[in-house]
């Protein structure tokens, strides 16, 4: 199962990158969400506990809250209008952006899924906080009264991109956080 999850996650990345490269805010958001909210958790679960698991290799650094902050900085930074414009006009910058999304997502999910029972509560908090910041960014992009990204296809494209972030990103992290919380409560780890 783990090997299949890793392969599926890796196979999804090029599809997301193609969507992001196709242009428009909707394509960008779809590619971004595939990287951080679909492919990254599959890969992280697949490599969890193995030699390629960053949480196992660097347990003092790849912690749930630290990686939540890294992911937040990467996501919000790349959604600044000036960086969005650069990524849309330069293939090199687009590759860097998409690689950073995938790496930040992988690190967060690896920290959350691969840390062991003593750090699960931090994982729950990290996923729920990520859901909140994804919700906020999706709402800001989707509900803005004017185009924030003038180089895109207009306000409708921007609004749809915001909805994609809300529906996929916020929901993925929220569901992951709730699932981890349920596991934590069922196992009695929350009483320690």
Coordinates of N, CA and C in Angstrom, one line a residue:
X1 N 0.8 -1.2 0.0 CA 0.0 0.0 0.0 C 0.9 1.3 0.0
X2 N 1.9 1.3 0.8 CA 2.7 2.5 0.9 C 3.4 2.8 -0.4
X3 N 3.9 1.7 -1.0 CA 4.6 1.9 -2.3 C 3.7 2.5 -3.3
X4 N 2.5 2.0 -3.4 CA 1.4 2.4 -4.3 C 1.1 3.9 -4.0
X5 N 1.0 4.3 -2.8 CA 0.7 5.7 -2.4 C 1.8 6.6 -2.9
X6 N 3.1 6.2 -2.7 CA 4.2 7.0 -3.1 C 4.2 7.1 -4.6
X7 N 4.0 6.1 -5.3 CA 4.0 6.1 -6.8 C 2.8 7.0 -7.3
X8 N 1.6 6.9 -6.7 CA 0.5 7.7 -7.1 C 0.8 9.2 -6.8
X9 N 1.4 9.5 -5.7 CA 1.7 10.9 -5.3 C 2.7 11.4 -6.3
X10 N 3.7 10.7 -6.6 CA 4.7 11.2 -7.6 C 4.1 11.3 -9.0
X11 N 3.2 10.4 -9.4 CA 2.6 10.5 -10.7 C 1.6 11.7 -10.8
X12 N 1.0 12.1 -9.7 CA 0.1 13.3 -9.7 C 0.9 14.6 -9.9
X13 N 2.1 14.7 -9.4 CA 2.8 15.9 -9.5 C 2.9 16.5 -10.9
X14 N 3.3 15.8 -11.9 CA 3.4 16.4 -13.3 C 2.0 16.8 -13.8
X15 N 0.9 16.2 -13.4 CA -0.4 16.6 -13.8 C -0.7 18.0 -13.2
X16 N -0.3 18.2 -11.9 CA -0.5 19.4 -11.3 C 0.3 20.5 -11.9
X17 N 1.6 20.2 -12.2 CA 2.5 21.1 -12.8 C 1.9 21.6 -14.2
X18 N 1.4 20.6 -14.9 CA 0.8 21.0 -16.2 C -0.4 21.9 -16.1
X19 N -1.2 21.7 -15.1 CA -2.3 22.6 -14.8 C -1.8 24.0 -14.5
X20 N -0.8 24.0 -13.6 CA -0.3 25.3 -13.2 C 0.4 26.1 -14.4
X21 N 1.0 25.3 -15.3 CA 1.7 25.9 -16.5 C 0.6 26.4 -17.5
X22 N -0.6 25.8 -17.5 CA -1.6 26.1 -18.5 C -2.0 27.6 -18.4
X23 N -1.8 28.2 -17.3 CA -2.2 29.6 -17.1 C -3.5 29.8 -16.4
X24 N -3.6 31.0 -16.0 CA -4.8 31.4 -15.2 C -4.7 31.0 -13.7
X25 N -5.5 31.7 -12.9 CA -5.5 31.5 -11.5 C -6.1 30.1 -11.2
X26 N -7.1 29.7 -11.9 CA -7.7 28.4 -11.6 C -6.7 27.3 -11.9
X27 N -6.0 27.3 -13.0 CA -5.0 26.3 -13.2 C -3.9 26.3 -12.2
X28 N -3.5 27.5 -11.8 CA -2.4 27.7 -10.8 C -2.9 27.0 -9.5
X29 N -4.1 27.4 -9.1 CA -4.6 26.8 -7.8 C -4.8 25.3 -7.9
X30 N -5.3 24.8 -9.0 CA -5.5 23.4 -9.1 C -4.1 22.7 -9.0
X31 N -3.1 23.2 -9.7 CA -1.8 22.6 -9.6 C -1.2 22.7 -8.2
X32 N -1.4 23.8 -7.6 CA -0.9 24.0 -6.2 C -1.6 23.0 -5.3
X33 N -2.9 22.9 -5.4 CA -3.6 22.0 -4.5 C -3.3 20.5 -4.7
X34 N -3.1 20.1 -6.0 CA -2.6 18.8 -6.3 C -1.3 18.5 -5.6
X35 N -0.4 19.5 -5.6 CA 0.9 19.3 -5.0 C 0.9 19.2 -3.5
X36 N 0.2 20.1 -2.8 CA 0.3 20.2 -1.4 C -0.8 19.4 -0.7
X37 N -2.0 19.2 -1.3 CA -3.1 18.6 -0.6 C -3.4 17.2 -1.1
X38 N -2.9 16.7 -2.2 CA -3.2 15.4 -2.7 C -1.9 14.6 -2.8
X39 N -0.9 15.1 -3.6 CA 0.3 14.3 -3.9 C 1.2 14.3 -2.6
X40 N 1.4 15.4 -1.9 CA 2.2 15.4 -0.7 C 1.8 14.5 0.4
X41 N 0.5 14.4 0.7 CA 0.2 13.4 1.8 C 0.3 12.0 1.3
X42 N 0.1 11.7 0.1 CA 0.3 10.3 -0.4 C 1.8 10.0 -0.4
X43 N 2.6 10.8 -0.8 CA 4.1 10.6 -0.8 C 4.5 10.5 0.7
X44 N 4.1 11.4 1.5 CA 4.6 11.4 2.9 C 4.1 10.1 3.6
X45 N 2.9 9.7 3.4 CA 2.4 8.4 4.0 C 3.2 7.2 3.4
X46 N 3.5 7.3 2.1 CA 4.2 6.2 1.5 C 5.6 6.0 2.0
X47 N 6.3 7.1 2.2 CA 7.7 7.0 2.7 C 7.8 7.1 4.2
X48 N 6.7 7.3 4.9 CA 6.8 7.4 6.3 C 7.5 6.2 7.0
X49 N 8.4 6.6 7.9 CA 9.2 5.6 8.6 C 10.4 5.0 7.9
X50 N 10.4 5.3 6.6 CA 11.5 4.7 5.8 C 12.7 5.6 5.7
X51 N 13.7 5.2 4.9 CA 14.9 6.0 4.8 C 14.8 7.3 4.1
X52 N 13.7 7.5 3.3 CA 13.5 8.8 2.7 C 12.5 9.7 3.4
X53 N 12.1 9.3 4.6 CA 11.2 10.1 5.4 C 12.0 11.3 6.1
X54 N 11.7 12.5 5.7 CA 12.4 13.7 6.3 C 12.2 13.8 7.8
X55 N 11.0 13.4 8.3 CA 10.7 13.5 9.7 C 11.6 12.5 10.5
X56 N 11.9 11.4 9.9 CA 12.7 10.4 10.6 C 14.2 10.9 10.4
X57 N 14.6 11.4 9.3 CA 16.0 11.8 9.1 C 16.4 13.0 9.9
X58 N 15.4 14.0 10.0 CA 15.7 15.2 10.7 C 14.6 15.5 11.8
X59 N 14.5 14.7 12.8 CA 13.3 14.8 13.7 C 13.3 16.1 14.5
X60 N 14.5 16.7 14.8 CA 14.5 18.0 15.5 C 14.1 19.2 14.7
X61 N 14.1 19.1 13.4 CA 13.8 20.2 12.5 C 12.4 20.0 11.8
X62 N 12.2 18.8 11.4 CA 10.9 18.5 10.6 C 9.8 18.2 11.7
X63 N 9.4 19.2 12.3 CA 8.3 19.0 13.3 C 7.0 19.6 12.8
X64 N 5.9 19.2 13.3 CA 4.6 19.7 12.7 C 4.5 21.2 12.7
X65 N 4.7 21.8 13.8 CA 4.5 23.3 13.9 C 5.5 24.1 13.0
X66 N 6.8 23.6 13.1 CA 7.8 24.3 12.3 C 7.5 24.2 10.8
X67 N 7.0 23.0 10.3 CA 6.7 22.8 8.9 C 5.4 23.5 8.5
X68 N 4.5 23.7 9.5 CA 3.3 24.5 9.2 C 3.7 25.9 8.9
X69 N 4.7 26.4 9.7 CA 5.1 27.8 9.4 C 5.9 27.9 8.1
X70 N 6.7 26.9 7.7 CA 7.4 26.9 6.4 C 6.3 26.9 5.3
X71 N 5.3 26.0 5.4 CA 4.3 25.9 4.4 C 3.5 27.2 4.3
X72 N 3.2 27.8 5.4 CA 2.5 29.0 5.4 C 3.3 30.1 4.6
X73 N 4.6 30.2 4.9 CA 5.4 31.2 4.3 C 5.5 31.0 2.8
X74 N 5.7 29.7 2.4 CA 5.8 29.4 1.0 C 4.5 29.7 0.2
X75 N 3.4 29.3 0.8 CA 2.1 29.5 0.1 C 1.8 31.0 0.0
X76 N 1.8 31.7 1.1 CA 1.5 33.1 1.1 C 2.5 33.9 0.3
X77 N 3.7 33.6 0.4 CA 4.8 34.3 -0.4 C 4.5 34.2 -1.9
X78 N 4.2 33.0 -2.4 CA 4.0 32.8 -3.8 C 2.7 33.3 -4.3
X79 N 1.8 33.7 -3.4 CA 0.6 34.3 -3.8 C 0.6 35.8 -3.7
X80 N 1.8 36.4 -3.4 CA 1.9 37.9 -3.6 C 1.8 38.2 -5.1
X81 N 1.1 39.2 -5.5 CA 0.9 39.5 -6.9 C 2.2 39.5 -7.7
X82 N 3.3 40.1 -7.2 CA 4.5 40.2 -7.9 C 5.1 38.9 -8.2
X83 N 5.1 38.0 -7.2 CA 5.7 36.6 -7.4 C 4.8 35.8 -8.3
X84 N 3.4 36.0 -8.2 CA 2.5 35.3 -9.1 C 2.8 35.7 -10.6
X85 N 3.0 37.0 -10.8 CA 3.3 37.5 -12.2 C 4.7 36.9 -12.7
X86 N 5.7 36.8 -11.8 CA 6.9 36.2 -12.2 C 6.8 34.8 -12.6
X87 N 6.1 34.0 -11.8 CA 5.9 32.6 -12.1 C 5.1 32.4 -13.4
X88 N 4.2 33.3 -13.7 CA 3.4 33.2 -14.9 C 4.2 33.6 -16.2
X89 N 5.3 34.3 -16.0 CA 6.0 34.8 -17.2 C 7.4 34.1 -17.4
X90 N 7.8 33.3 -16.4 CA 9.1 32.6 -16.5 C 8.9 31.2 -16.1
X91 N 9.3 30.3 -17.1 CA 9.2 28.9 -16.8 C 10.2 28.5 -15.6
X92 N 11.3 29.1 -15.5 CA 12.2 28.8 -14.4 C 11.6 29.2 -13.1
X93 N 11.0 30.3 -13.0 CA 10.4 30.7 -11.7 C 9.2 29.8 -11.4
X94 N 8.4 29.4 -12.5 CA 7.3 28.5 -12.3 C 7.8 27.2 -11.7
X95 N 8.9 26.7 -12.2 CA 9.5 25.4 -11.7 C 9.9 25.6 -10.3
X96 N 10.5 26.7 -9.9 CA 10.9 26.9 -8.5 C 9.7 27.0 -7.6
X97 N 8.7 27.7 -8.1 CA 7.4 27.8 -7.3 C 6.8 26.5 -7.0
X98 N 6.6 25.7 -8.1 CA 6.0 24.4 -7.9 C 6.8 23.4 -7.1
X99 N 8.1 23.5 -7.3 CA 9.0 22.7 -6.4 C 8.9 23.0 -5.0
X100 N 8.8 24.4 -4.7 CA 8.7 24.8 -3.3 C 7.3 24.4 -2.7
X101 N 6.3 24.5 -3.5 CA 5.0 24.0 -3.0 C 5.0 22.5 -2.7
X102 N 5.6 21.7 -3.6 CA 5.7 20.2 -3.3 C 6.6 19.9 -2.1
X103 N 7.7 20.6 -2.0 CA 8.6 20.4 -0.9 C 7.9 20.8 0.4
X104 N 7.3 22.0 0.5 CA 6.7 22.4 1.7 C 5.5 21.5 2.1
X105 N 4.7 21.1 1.1 CA 3.7 20.2 1.4 C 4.2 18.8 1.9
X106 N 5.2 18.3 1.3 CA 5.8 17.0 1.7 C 6.3 17.1 3.1
X107 N 7.1 18.2 3.4 CA 7.6 18.3 4.8 C 6.6 18.4 5.8
X108 N 5.5 19.2 5.5 CA 4.4 19.3 6.5 C 3.8 18.0 6.8
X109 N 3.3 17.3 5.7 CA 2.7 16.0 5.8 C 3.6 15.0 6.4
X110 N 4.9 15.0 6.1 CA 5.8 14.0 6.7 C 5.9 14.3 8.2
X111 N 6.0 15.5 8.6 CA 6.1 15.9 10.0 C 4.9 15.4 10.7
X112 N 3.7 15.6 10.1 CA 2.5 15.2 10.8 C 2.3 13.7 10.8
X113 N 2.5 13.0 9.7 CA 2.2 11.6 9.7 C 3.3 10.7 10.2
X114 N 4.5 11.2 10.2 CA 5.7 10.3 10.5 C 6.3 10.6 11.8
X115 N 5.7 11.3 12.7 CA 6.4 11.8 13.9 C 6.2 10.8 15.1
X116 N 5.3 9.9 15.1 CA 5.1 9.0 16.2 C 4.1 9.6 17.2
X117 N 3.6 8.8 18.1 CA 2.5 9.2 19.0 C 2.9 10.4 19.9
X118 N 4.1 10.5 20.3 CA 4.5 11.6 21.2 C 4.3 13.0 20.6
X119 N 4.1 13.1 19.3 CA 4.0 14.4 18.7 C 2.7 14.5 17.9
X120 N 1.8 13.6 18.0 CA 0.5 13.7 17.2 C -0.3 14.9 17.5
X121 N -0.4 15.3 18.7 CA -1.2 16.5 19.1 C -0.7 17.7 18.3
X122 N 0.6 17.9 18.2 CA 1.2 18.9 17.4 C 0.8 18.8 15.9
X123 N 0.7 17.6 15.4 CA 0.3 17.3 14.1 C -1.1 17.8 13.8
X124 N -2.0 17.5 14.8 CA -3.4 17.9 14.7 C -3.5 19.4 14.6
X125 N -2.8 20.1 15.5 CA -2.7 21.5 15.5 C -2.2 22.1 14.2
X126 N -1.1 21.5 13.7 CA -0.5 22.0 12.5 C -1.4 21.9 11.3
X127 N -2.1 20.8 11.2 CA -3.1 20.6 10.1 C -4.3 21.5 10.2
X128 N -4.8 21.7 11.4 CA -5.9 22.6 11.6 C -5.5 24.1 11.3
X129 N -4.4 24.4 11.8 CA -3.9 25.8 11.5 C -3.6 26.0 10.0
X130 N -3.1 25.0 9.3 CA -2.9 25.1 7.9 C -4.3 25.2 7.2
X131 N -5.3 24.5 7.6 CA -6.6 24.6 7.1 C -7.1 26.0 7.2
X132 N -6.9 26.6 8.4 CA -7.3 28.0 8.6 C -6.6 29.0 7.7
X133 N -5.3 28.9 7.5 CA -4.6 29.8 6.6 C -5.0 29.6 5.2
X134 N -5.2 28.3 4.8 CA -5.7 28.1 3.4 C -7.1 28.7 3.2
X135 N -7.9 28.5 4.2 CA -9.3 29.1 4.1 C -9.2 30.6 3.9
X136 N -8.4 31.2 4.7 CA -8.3 32.7 4.7 C -7.7 33.1 3.3
X137 N -6.7 32.5 2.8 CA -6.1 32.9 1.5 C -7.1 32.6 0.4
X138 N -7.8 31.5 0.4 CA -8.8 31.2 -0.6 C -9.9 32.2 -0.6
X139 N -10.3 32.6 0.6 CA -11.4 33.6 0.7 C -10.9 35.0 0.2
X140 N -9.7 35.4 0.6 CA -9.2 36.6 0.1 C -9.1 36.7 -1.4
X141 N -8.6 35.6 -2.0 CA -8.5 35.6 -3.4 C -9.8 35.5 -4.1
X142 N -10.7 34.6 -3.6 CA -12.0 34.4 -4.2 C -13.0 35.5 -4.0
X143 N -12.9 36.3 -2.9 CA -13.9 37.3 -2.6 C -13.4 38.7 -2.8
X144 N -12.2 38.8 -3.3 CA -11.7 40.2 -3.6 C -12.6 40.9 -4.6
X145 N -12.9 42.2 -4.4 CA -13.8 42.9 -5.3 C -13.2 43.3 -6.6
X146 N -11.9 43.1 -6.7 CA -11.2 43.5 -8.0 C -10.1 42.5 -8.2
X147 N -9.6 42.4 -9.5 CA -8.5 41.4 -9.7 C -7.2 41.8 -8.9
X148 N -6.7 40.8 -8.2 CA -5.5 40.9 -7.5 C -4.3 40.6 -8.4
X149 N -4.6 39.8 -9.4 CA -3.5 39.3 -10.3 C -3.9 39.8 -11.7
X150 N -3.5 41.0 -12.1 CA -3.9 41.6 -13.3 C -3.5 40.8 -14.6
X151 N -2.4 40.0 -14.4 CA -1.9 39.3 -15.5 C -2.7 38.0 -15.8
X152 N -3.7 37.7 -15.0 CA -4.5 36.5 -15.2 C -5.7 36.9 -16.1
X153 N -6.7 36.0 -16.1 CA -7.8 36.0 -17.0 C -9.0 36.8 -16.4
X154 N -8.8 37.6 -15.5 CA -9.9 38.4 -14.9 C -10.4 38.0 -13.6
X155 N -11.4 38.7 -13.1 CA -12.0 38.4 -11.8 C -12.6 37.1 -11.6
X156 N -13.3 36.6 -12.7 CA -14.0 35.3 -12.6 C -12.9 34.2 -12.4
X157 N -11.8 34.2 -13.2 CA -10.8 33.2 -13.0 C -10.2 33.3 -11.6
X158 N -10.0 34.5 -11.1 CA -9.5 34.6 -9.8 C -10.4 34.1 -8.7
X159 N -11.7 34.4 -8.9 CA -12.7 33.9 -7.9 C -12.8 32.3 -8.0
X160 N -12.7 31.7 -9.1 CA -12.8 30.3 -9.2 C -11.5 29.7 -8.6
X161 N -10.3 30.3 -8.8 CA -9.1 29.9 -8.2 C -9.2 29.9 -6.7
X162 N -9.8 30.9 -6.1 CA -10.1 31.0 -4.7 C -10.9 29.9 -4.2
X163 N -12.0 29.5 -5.0 CA -12.9 28.4 -4.6 C -12.1 27.1 -4.6
X164 N -11.3 26.9 -5.6 CA -10.5 25.7 -5.6 C -9.6 25.6 -4.4
X165 N -9.0 26.7 -4.0 CA -8.2 26.6 -2.7 C -9.0 26.3 -1.5
X166 N -10.2 26.9 -1.5 CA -11.1 26.7 -0.3 C -11.6 25.2 -0.3
X167 N -12.0 24.7 -1.4 CA -12.6 23.4 -1.5 C -11.6 22.3 -1.3
X168 N -10.4 22.4 -1.9 CA -9.4 21.3 -1.9 C -8.5 21.5 -0.7
X169 N -7.8 22.7 -0.7 CA -6.8 22.9 0.3 C -7.3 22.9 1.8
X170 N -8.3 23.7 2.0 CA -8.8 23.9 3.4 C -9.4 22.5 3.8
X171 N -10.2 21.9 2.9 CA -10.9 20.6 3.2 C -9.9 19.5 3.5
X172 N -8.8 19.4 2.7 CA -7.8 18.4 2.9 C -7.1 18.4 4.2
X173 N -6.7 19.6 4.6 CA -6.0 19.8 5.9 C -7.0 19.6 7.1
X174 N -8.2 20.1 6.9 CA -9.2 20.0 8.0 C -9.5 18.5 8.2
X175 N -9.8 17.8 7.1 CA -10.1 16.4 7.2 C -8.9 15.6 7.8
X176 N -7.7 15.9 7.4 CA -6.5 15.3 8.0 C -6.4 15.5 9.4
X177 N -6.6 16.8 9.8 CA -6.5 17.2 11.3 C -7.6 16.4 12.1
X178 N -8.8 16.4 11.6 CA -9.9 15.7 12.3 C -9.6 14.2 12.4
X179 N -9.1 13.6 11.3 CA -8.8 12.2 11.3 C -7.7 11.9 12.3
X180 N -6.7 12.7 12.4 CA -5.6 12.5 13.4 C -6.1 12.7 14.8
X181 N -7.0 13.7 15.0 CA -7.6 13.9 16.3 C -8.4 12.7 16.7
X182 N -9.2 12.1 15.8 CA -9.9 10.9 16.1 C -9.0 9.8 16.5
X183 N -7.9 9.6 15.8 CA -7.0 8.5 16.1 C -6.4 8.8 17.5
X184 N -6.0 10.0 17.8 CA -5.4 10.4 19.0 C -6.3 10.1 20.2
X185 N -7.6 10.5 20.0 CA -8.6 10.3 21.1 C -8.9 8.8 21.3
X186 N -9.0 8.0 20.2 CA -9.3 6.6 20.3 C -8.2 5.8 21.0
X187 N -7.0 6.2 20.7 CA -5.8 5.5 21.3 C -5.5 5.9 22.7
X188 N -6.1 7.0 23.2 CA -5.9 7.5 24.6 C -4.6 8.3 24.7
X189 N -3.9 8.6 23.5 CA -2.7 9.3 23.6 C -2.9 10.7 24.1
X190 N -4.1 11.3 24.0 CA -4.4 12.6 24.4 C -4.4 12.8 25.9
X191 N -4.3 11.7 26.6 CA -4.3 11.8 28.1 C -2.9 11.9 28.7
X192 N -1.9 11.7 27.9 CA -0.5 11.7 28.4 C -0.1 13.1 28.8

